Amino acid sequence: MDALGTDPNPLRVAVVGSGPSGFYAAEALLKGPVAARVDVIERLPAPYGLVRYGVAPDHPKLKEPILVYSATARAPHFSLFGNVAAGVDVSVAELREHYHAVLFTCGAQTDRQLGIAGEDLPGSHTATEFVAWYNGHPDYRDRRFDLEQDVAVVVGQGNVAADVCRILAKSVGELKTTDIAAHALEALAASRVREIHVIGRRGPAQAKFTNKELKELGELPGCDALVQPQDLELNPASRIEIEAKANYVAAKNVEILREFAAKRPTGKPRRLHFRFLQSPAALAGTGRVEQAVLARNRLEGEAFKQVAHETAATETLACGLVFRSIGYSGVPIPGVPFDARRGVFPTQDGRIVDTAGEPIPGLYAAGWIKRGPTGIIGTNRADAVSTVKALLADLPQLGPDAKPGGEGLRRLLAARGVRIVSAADWFKIDALEVARGAPLGKPREKFTRVAEMLQCLNV
Ligand SMILES: Cc1cc2nc3c(=O)[nH]c(=O)nc-3n(C[C@H](O)[C@H](O)[C@H](O)COP(=O)(O)OP(=O)(O)OC[C@H]3O[C@@H](n4cnc5c(N)ncnc54)[C@H](O)[C@@H]3O)c2cc1C
Ligand SMILES: NC(=O)c1ccc[n+]([C@@H]2O[C@H](COP(=O)([O-])OP(=O)(O)OC[C@H]3O[C@@H](n4cnc5c(N)ncnc54)[C@H](OP(=O)(O)O)[C@@H]3O)[C@@H](O)[C@H]2O)c1
């Protein structure tokens, strides 16, 4: 038997999920020291995860990592198994039979819950839904958002909340030459949303926006950014926080917010109100959201460990739309341990561990399903590389037997009637999207239904 990781007996790895962490893991394996074959299994026909379906359409530069991923997708020994869901079309046990290692990079597919009364009233949505809808994700294609409402509340003060605020605040003129989905552009064209309240449970020094994203919210041509100066008064612990050198992003955020507070509204058609130290205690209304009951919070704890505690003081804000942008969460896949509290696959150095904390041979994770839903695209590169390092260190335990890999998986999926979308198939869909966008001045017009994408491959 040839040693595992040699040309006659290559290391066969199934990577589950084609977002940044999946592509960075594939790249690290293919450029690594051993002969490897990498099959990326993706439940959608379109690859690239949140770079395609999360990153905001008006931030095209941030989608440039796709150029790197598409080069990896063209590399020898790489195969895409698009339109194949692990745990549905193929079980984890079957993947383990076919591959020496299975590396999960399936991201955080759902949202966290606030756990308050009225959270599920019509008119209350997660940012996950709204973002996926305007980005043309097939699962969210048919969602409806009542943009007839004047007042929208966005709960949470991270960069996803910033994206949601911008898309609500921008005019169609500003969005029409982006890759925003056509159905969203049409709905946003009729939007009557005028007041947007973005609500943080903690103070301005704890907002999670990055500086560039926050600054941009103050520079929108059609929307005034408003902050009440008294909301920027910091408690002693927050002052310590922003004076710490390493916390320069927070210090700069406070400075940017002070600049917003110093400006008077200029009469732009929309207004974005930053609110701090408030938490939704309940959403209320007859048959739909009509009000958000906001509890006033106070911060407790030492610097960098401050927690928001609700006080008895409340304010009722009339609003017809609520977007909860309080973070994403992973979902389980049968056959893989799941930490429901953190919404991740439990790992140690990238190795998935069982309830006793022991690594399960051949199972690995990287990206948001390993770390939780934080970090920018680039964060996933170092993370994926470190998991691949652990996988390669385990090589002696993963071999020496040869595995059927992609050939075997193709046979299995063919017998089940699954239409695999290969990398070549994807590039065909990609080219058609770009061609559809060109007459509209858009970088692409996305197909937003799985059937439409598969249809392209039959002609
Ligand atoms: C709304 C939003 C906007 C963002 N904007 C930016 C930005 O502008 N700049 C930036 O640097 N970062 C941004 N980020 C962060 C960045 O997108 C993430 O760091 C990154 O996408 C995480 O990568 P991942 O590969 O772990 O997960 P994902 O990108 O989520 O990829 C996971 C992939 O796995 C697939 N999958 C899931 N389950 C299965 C299964 N069972 N079988 C097969 N496939 C499966 C999914 O379909 C998906 O394609 C944004 C995040 C969000 C939520
Ligand atoms: N342009 C970009 O680079 C870009 C764009 C989008 C996303 N991203 C990245 O993607 C990652 C995810 O972004 P995100 O915005 O989803 O997450 P995030 O940065 O973690 O922000 C989540 C926000 O929700 C708040 N929150 C959490 N639980 C809450 C609760 N129960 N009640 C009220 N508020 C609550 C948090 O407040 P606390 O601080 O009090 O917990 C925080 O303000 C981040 O790393 C982000 O930088 C980057």
mmCIF file of N, CA, C and O and ligand atoms in Angstrom, residues 54-56 59 62 112-114 155-163 166 199-202 206-210 213 278-280 306 308 325-328 368 373-377 379, ligand 2:
data_model
loop_
_atom_site.group_PDB
_atom_site.id
_atom_site.type_symbol
_atom_site.label_atom_id
_atom_site.label_comp_id
_atom_site.label_asym_id
_atom_site.label_seq_id
_atom_site.Cartn_x
_atom_site.Cartn_y
_atom_site.Cartn_z
ATOM 1 N N GLY A 54 -24.122 37.492 1.593
ATOM 2 C CA GLY A 54 -24.101 38.292 2.817
ATOM 3 C C GLY A 54 -23.547 39.688 2.566
ATOM 4 O O GLY A 54 -24.205 40.695 2.844
ATOM 5 N N VAL A 55 -22.350 39.748 1.998
ATOM 6 C CA VAL A 55 -21.691 41.042 1.753
ATOM 7 C C VAL A 55 -22.661 41.951 0.982
ATOM 8 O O VAL A 55 -23.312 41.521 0.027
ATOM 9 N N ALA A 56 -22.733 43.193 1.412
ATOM 10 C CA ALA A 56 -23.744 44.098 0.859
ATOM 11 C C ALA A 56 -23.463 44.410 -0.609
ATOM 12 O O ALA A 56 -22.297 44.553 -1.005
ATOM 13 N N HIS A 59 -21.111 47.202 -1.665
ATOM 14 C CA HIS A 59 -19.701 47.089 -1.275
ATOM 15 C C HIS A 59 -18.985 46.104 -2.206
ATOM 16 O O HIS A 59 -18.463 45.076 -1.756
ATOM 17 N N LEU A 62 -15.497 44.476 -1.529
ATOM 18 C CA LEU A 62 -15.366 43.452 -0.493
ATOM 19 C C LEU A 62 -15.676 42.062 -1.040
ATOM 20 O O LEU A 62 -15.472 41.056 -0.363
ATOM 21 N N ARG A 112 -29.661 34.426 15.879
ATOM 22 C CA ARG A 112 -29.951 34.325 17.321
ATOM 23 C C ARG A 112 -31.324 34.924 17.590
ATOM 24 O O ARG A 112 -31.809 35.738 16.809
ATOM 25 N N GLN A 113 -31.893 34.548 18.717
ATOM 26 C CA GLN A 113 -33.228 35.040 19.094
ATOM 27 C C GLN A 113 -33.100 36.047 20.234
ATOM 28 O O GLN A 113 -32.260 35.888 21.107
ATOM 29 N N LEU A 114 -33.993 37.041 20.251
ATOM 30 C CA LEU A 114 -34.024 37.978 21.379
ATOM 31 C C LEU A 114 -34.734 37.350 22.584
ATOM 32 O O LEU A 114 -34.439 37.679 23.725
ATOM 33 N N VAL A 155 -32.188 46.352 15.457
ATOM 34 C CA VAL A 155 -31.668 46.022 16.790
ATOM 35 C C VAL A 155 -30.266 45.437 16.635
ATOM 36 O O VAL A 155 -30.077 44.481 15.881
ATOM 37 N N GLY A 156 -29.296 45.993 17.345
ATOM 38 C CA GLY A 156 -27.908 45.534 17.241
ATOM 39 C C GLY A 156 -27.073 46.602 16.572
ATOM 40 O O GLY A 156 -27.587 47.380 15.746
ATOM 41 N N GLN A 157 -25.813 46.675 16.953
ATOM 42 C CA GLN A 157 -24.926 47.706 16.393
ATOM 43 C C GLN A 157 -23.616 47.111 15.911
ATOM 44 O O GLN A 157 -22.529 47.527 16.292
ATOM 45 N N GLY A 158 -23.742 46.073 15.058
ATOM 46 C CA GLY A 158 -22.570 45.506 14.388
ATOM 47 C C GLY A 158 -22.606 45.893 12.912
ATOM 48 O O GLY A 158 -23.485 46.641 12.463
ATOM 49 N N ASN A 159 -21.672 45.357 12.151
ATOM 50 C CA ASN A 159 -21.593 45.722 10.736
ATOM 51 C C ASN A 159 -22.769 45.205 9.919
ATOM 52 O O ASN A 159 -23.104 45.785 8.880
ATOM 53 N N VAL A 160 -23.393 44.108 10.362
ATOM 54 C CA VAL A 160 -24.579 43.646 9.622
ATOM 55 C C VAL A 160 -25.702 44.670 9.809
ATOM 56 O O VAL A 160 -26.402 45.033 8.847
ATOM 57 N N ALA A 161 -25.858 45.179 11.025
ATOM 58 C CA ALA A 161 -26.860 46.233 11.260
ATOM 59 C C ALA A 161 -26.549 47.442 10.379
ATOM 60 O O ALA A 161 -27.455 48.057 9.793
ATOM 61 N N ALA A 162 -25.255 47.774 10.241
ATOM 62 C CA ALA A 162 -24.871 48.908 9.385
ATOM 63 C C ALA A 162 -25.300 48.653 7.938
ATOM 64 O O ALA A 162 -25.825 49.544 7.262
ATOM 65 N N ASP A 163 -25.092 47.406 7.474
ATOM 66 C CA ASP A 163 -25.512 47.059 6.104
ATOM 67 C C ASP A 163 -27.021 47.254 5.941
ATOM 68 O O ASP A 163 -27.494 47.830 4.959
ATOM 69 N N ARG A 166 -27.953 50.890 5.796
ATOM 70 C CA ARG A 166 -27.595 51.522 4.507
ATOM 71 C C ARG A 166 -28.569 51.141 3.402
ATOM 72 O O ARG A 166 -29.007 51.985 2.622
ATOM 73 N N ILE A 199 -30.400 50.437 17.286
ATOM 74 C CA ILE A 199 -30.451 50.398 18.752
ATOM 75 C C ILE A 199 -29.385 49.485 19.339
ATOM 76 O O ILE A 199 -29.292 48.306 18.978
ATOM 77 N N GLY A 200 -28.582 50.031 20.247
ATOM 78 C CA GLY A 200 -27.538 49.246 20.915
ATOM 79 C C GLY A 200 -27.916 48.993 22.360
ATOM 80 O O GLY A 200 -28.376 49.899 23.047
ATOM 81 N N ARG A 201 -27.691 47.753 22.807
ATOM 82 C CA ARG A 201 -28.040 47.488 24.220
ATOM 83 C C ARG A 201 -26.991 48.089 25.143
ATOM 84 O O ARG A 201 -27.243 48.314 26.312
ATOM 85 N N ARG A 202 -25.762 48.306 24.600
ATOM 86 C CA ARG A 202 -24.740 48.950 25.427
ATOM 87 C C ARG A 202 -24.467 50.356 24.880
ATOM 88 O O ARG A 202 -25.252 50.892 24.122
ATOM 89 N N GLN A 206 -19.160 50.688 23.102
ATOM 90 C CA GLN A 206 -19.226 49.233 22.904
ATOM 91 C C GLN A 206 -19.833 48.849 21.556
ATOM 92 O O GLN A 206 -19.981 47.654 21.257
ATOM 93 N N ALA A 207 -20.207 49.844 20.745
ATOM 94 C CA ALA A 207 -20.791 49.511 19.436
ATOM 95 C C ALA A 207 -19.762 48.695 18.645
ATOM 96 O O ALA A 207 -18.571 48.949 18.736
ATOM 97 N N LYS A 208 -20.244 47.703 17.876
ATOM 98 C CA LYS A 208 -19.327 46.787 17.181
ATOM 99 C C LYS A 208 -19.033 47.198 15.741
ATOM 100 O O LYS A 208 -18.374 46.464 15.011
ATOM 101 N N PHE A 209 -19.545 48.362 15.319
ATOM 102 C CA PHE A 209 -19.256 48.797 13.947
ATOM 103 C C PHE A 209 -17.746 48.929 13.780
ATOM 104 O O PHE A 209 -17.048 49.318 14.721
ATOM 105 N N THR A 210 -17.251 48.696 12.566
ATOM 106 C CA THR A 210 -15.885 49.120 12.289
ATOM 107 C C THR A 210 -15.952 50.582 11.840
ATOM 108 O O THR A 210 -17.009 51.074 11.438
ATOM 109 N N GLU A 213 -17.302 51.533 8.285
ATOM 110 C CA GLU A 213 -18.736 51.272 8.105
ATOM 111 C C GLU A 213 -19.565 52.321 8.850
ATOM 112 O O GLU A 213 -20.599 52.780 8.354
ATOM 113 N N GLN A 278 -30.280 50.798 25.194
ATOM 114 C CA GLN A 278 -31.682 50.397 25.131
ATOM 115 C C GLN A 278 -31.773 48.967 24.604
ATOM 116 O O GLN A 278 -31.002 48.582 23.729
ATOM 117 N N SER A 279 -32.752 48.220 25.138
ATOM 118 C CA SER A 279 -33.006 46.858 24.648
ATOM 119 C C SER A 279 -34.491 46.716 24.395
ATOM 120 O O SER A 279 -35.293 47.167 25.220
ATOM 121 N N PRO A 280 -34.869 46.060 23.301
ATOM 122 C CA PRO A 280 -36.302 45.808 23.132
ATOM 123 C C PRO A 280 -36.786 44.860 24.228
ATOM 124 O O PRO A 280 -36.225 43.774 24.397
ATOM 125 N N GLN A 306 -18.245 45.065 30.632
ATOM 126 C CA GLN A 306 -19.514 45.700 30.990
ATOM 127 C C GLN A 306 -20.685 45.004 30.297
ATOM 128 O O GLN A 306 -20.639 44.715 29.106
ATOM 129 N N ALA A 308 -25.023 44.941 29.816
ATOM 130 C CA ALA A 308 -26.220 45.797 29.883
ATOM 131 C C ALA A 308 -27.254 45.163 30.812
ATOM 132 O O ALA A 308 -27.571 43.983 30.657
ATOM 133 N N SER A 325 -30.722 42.313 14.357
ATOM 134 C CA SER A 325 -29.383 42.039 13.814
ATOM 135 C C SER A 325 -28.437 41.786 14.975
ATOM 136 O O SER A 325 -27.555 42.587 15.261
ATOM 137 N N ILE A 326 -28.680 40.673 15.661
ATOM 138 C CA ILE A 326 -27.932 40.428 16.906
ATOM 139 C C ILE A 326 -27.001 39.229 16.768
ATOM 140 O O ILE A 326 -26.584 38.651 17.761
ATOM 141 N N GLY A 327 -26.682 38.880 15.547
ATOM 142 C CA GLY A 327 -25.701 37.812 15.340
ATOM 143 C C GLY A 327 -26.318 36.558 14.765
ATOM 144 O O GLY A 327 -27.523 36.329 14.874
ATOM 145 N N TYR A 328 -25.464 35.774 14.145
ATOM 146 C CA TYR A 328 -25.867 34.542 13.477
ATOM 147 C C TYR A 328 -25.607 33.346 14.395
ATOM 148 O O TYR A 328 -25.011 33.481 15.460
ATOM 149 N N TRP A 368 -16.886 30.085 10.575
ATOM 150 C CA TRP A 368 -17.914 30.460 11.554
ATOM 151 C C TRP A 368 -18.495 29.264 12.299
ATOM 152 O O TRP A 368 -18.892 29.404 13.441
ATOM 153 N N PRO A 373 -20.028 33.309 14.967
ATOM 154 C CA PRO A 373 -20.274 34.215 13.838
ATOM 155 C C PRO A 373 -19.589 35.570 13.969
ATOM 156 O O PRO A 373 -20.244 36.610 13.952
ATOM 157 N N THR A 374 -18.277 35.572 14.113
ATOM 158 C CA THR A 374 -17.560 36.852 14.116
ATOM 159 C C THR A 374 -16.328 36.738 13.243
ATOM 160 O O THR A 374 -15.783 35.654 13.049
ATOM 161 N N GLY A 375 -15.937 37.888 12.751
ATOM 162 C CA GLY A 375 -14.715 37.944 11.948
ATOM 163 C C GLY A 375 -15.034 38.249 10.507
ATOM 164 O O GLY A 375 -16.074 37.855 9.986
ATOM 165 N N ILE A 376 -14.120 39.019 9.917
ATOM 166 C CA ILE A 376 -14.305 39.402 8.515
ATOM 167 C C ILE A 376 -13.806 38.261 7.618
ATOM 168 O O ILE A 376 -13.280 37.264 8.109
ATOM 169 N N ILE A 377 -13.963 38.457 6.319
ATOM 170 C CA ILE A 377 -13.620 37.393 5.370
ATOM 171 C C ILE A 377 -12.194 36.894 5.609
ATOM 172 O O ILE A 377 -11.952 35.689 5.707
ATOM 173 N N THR A 379 -10.332 36.863 8.189
ATOM 174 C CA THR A 379 -10.105 36.117 9.431
ATOM 175 C C THR A 379 -10.166 34.608 9.174
ATOM 176 O O THR A 379 -9.519 33.817 9.851
HETATM 177 N N1 LIG B 2 -18.163 45.484 6.036
HETATM 178 C C1 LIG B 2 -17.710 44.511 6.806
HETATM 179 O O1 LIG B 2 -16.519 44.350 6.985
HETATM 180 C C2 LIG B 2 -18.689 43.586 7.467
HETATM 181 C C3 LIG B 2 -20.054 43.658 7.156
HETATM 182 C C4 LIG B 2 -20.932 42.811 7.821
HETATM 183 C C5 LIG B 2 -20.443 41.924 8.770
HETATM 184 N N2 LIG B 2 -19.112 41.872 9.027
HETATM 185 C C6 LIG B 2 -18.587 41.014 10.102
HETATM 186 O O2 LIG B 2 -19.419 39.893 10.327
HETATM 187 C C7 LIG B 2 -19.429 39.588 11.733
HETATM 188 C C8 LIG B 2 -20.874 39.483 12.218
HETATM 189 O O3 LIG B 2 -21.472 40.781 12.256
HETATM 190 P P1 LIG B 2 -22.799 41.052 13.118
HETATM 191 O O4 LIG B 2 -23.149 42.472 12.943
HETATM 192 O O5 LIG B 2 -23.794 39.984 12.832
HETATM 193 O O6 LIG B 2 -22.315 40.705 14.603
HETATM 194 P P2 LIG B 2 -21.608 41.576 15.760
HETATM 195 O O7 LIG B 2 -20.536 42.438 15.228
HETATM 196 O O8 LIG B 2 -21.253 40.576 16.804
HETATM 197 O O9 LIG B 2 -22.773 42.553 16.307
HETATM 198 C C9 LIG B 2 -23.890 42.035 16.959
HETATM 199 C C10 LIG B 2 -24.622 43.164 17.670
HETATM 200 O O10 LIG B 2 -25.801 42.611 18.269
HETATM 201 C C11 LIG B 2 -25.839 42.978 19.650
HETATM 202 N N3 LIG B 2 -26.567 41.970 20.417
HETATM 203 C C12 LIG B 2 -26.244 40.661 20.577
HETATM 204 N N4 LIG B 2 -27.172 40.051 21.327
HETATM 205 C C13 LIG B 2 -28.099 40.994 21.637
HETATM 206 C C14 LIG B 2 -29.297 40.976 22.390
HETATM 207 N N5 LIG B 2 -29.734 39.864 22.960
HETATM 208 N N6 LIG B 2 -29.992 42.137 22.510
HETATM 209 C C15 LIG B 2 -29.569 43.269 21.917
HETATM 210 N N7 LIG B 2 -28.436 43.352 21.192
HETATM 211 C C16 LIG B 2 -27.717 42.213 21.058
HETATM 212 C C17 LIG B 2 -24.381 43.085 20.056
HETATM 213 O O11 LIG B 2 -24.271 43.837 21.246
HETATM 214 P P3 LIG B 2 -23.175 43.448 22.366
HETATM 215 O O12 LIG B 2 -21.887 44.033 21.896
HETATM 216 O O13 LIG B 2 -23.697 44.072 23.590
HETATM 217 O O14 LIG B 2 -23.121 41.939 22.440
HETATM 218 C C18 LIG B 2 -23.822 43.808 18.812
HETATM 219 O O15 LIG B 2 -24.116 45.179 18.858
HETATM 220 C C19 LIG B 2 -18.645 40.679 12.423
HETATM 221 O O16 LIG B 2 -17.344 40.234 12.699
HETATM 222 C C20 LIG B 2 -18.633 41.784 11.408
HETATM 223 O O17 LIG B 2 -17.535 42.678 11.519
HETATM 224 C C21 LIG B 2 -18.228 42.688 8.411
#
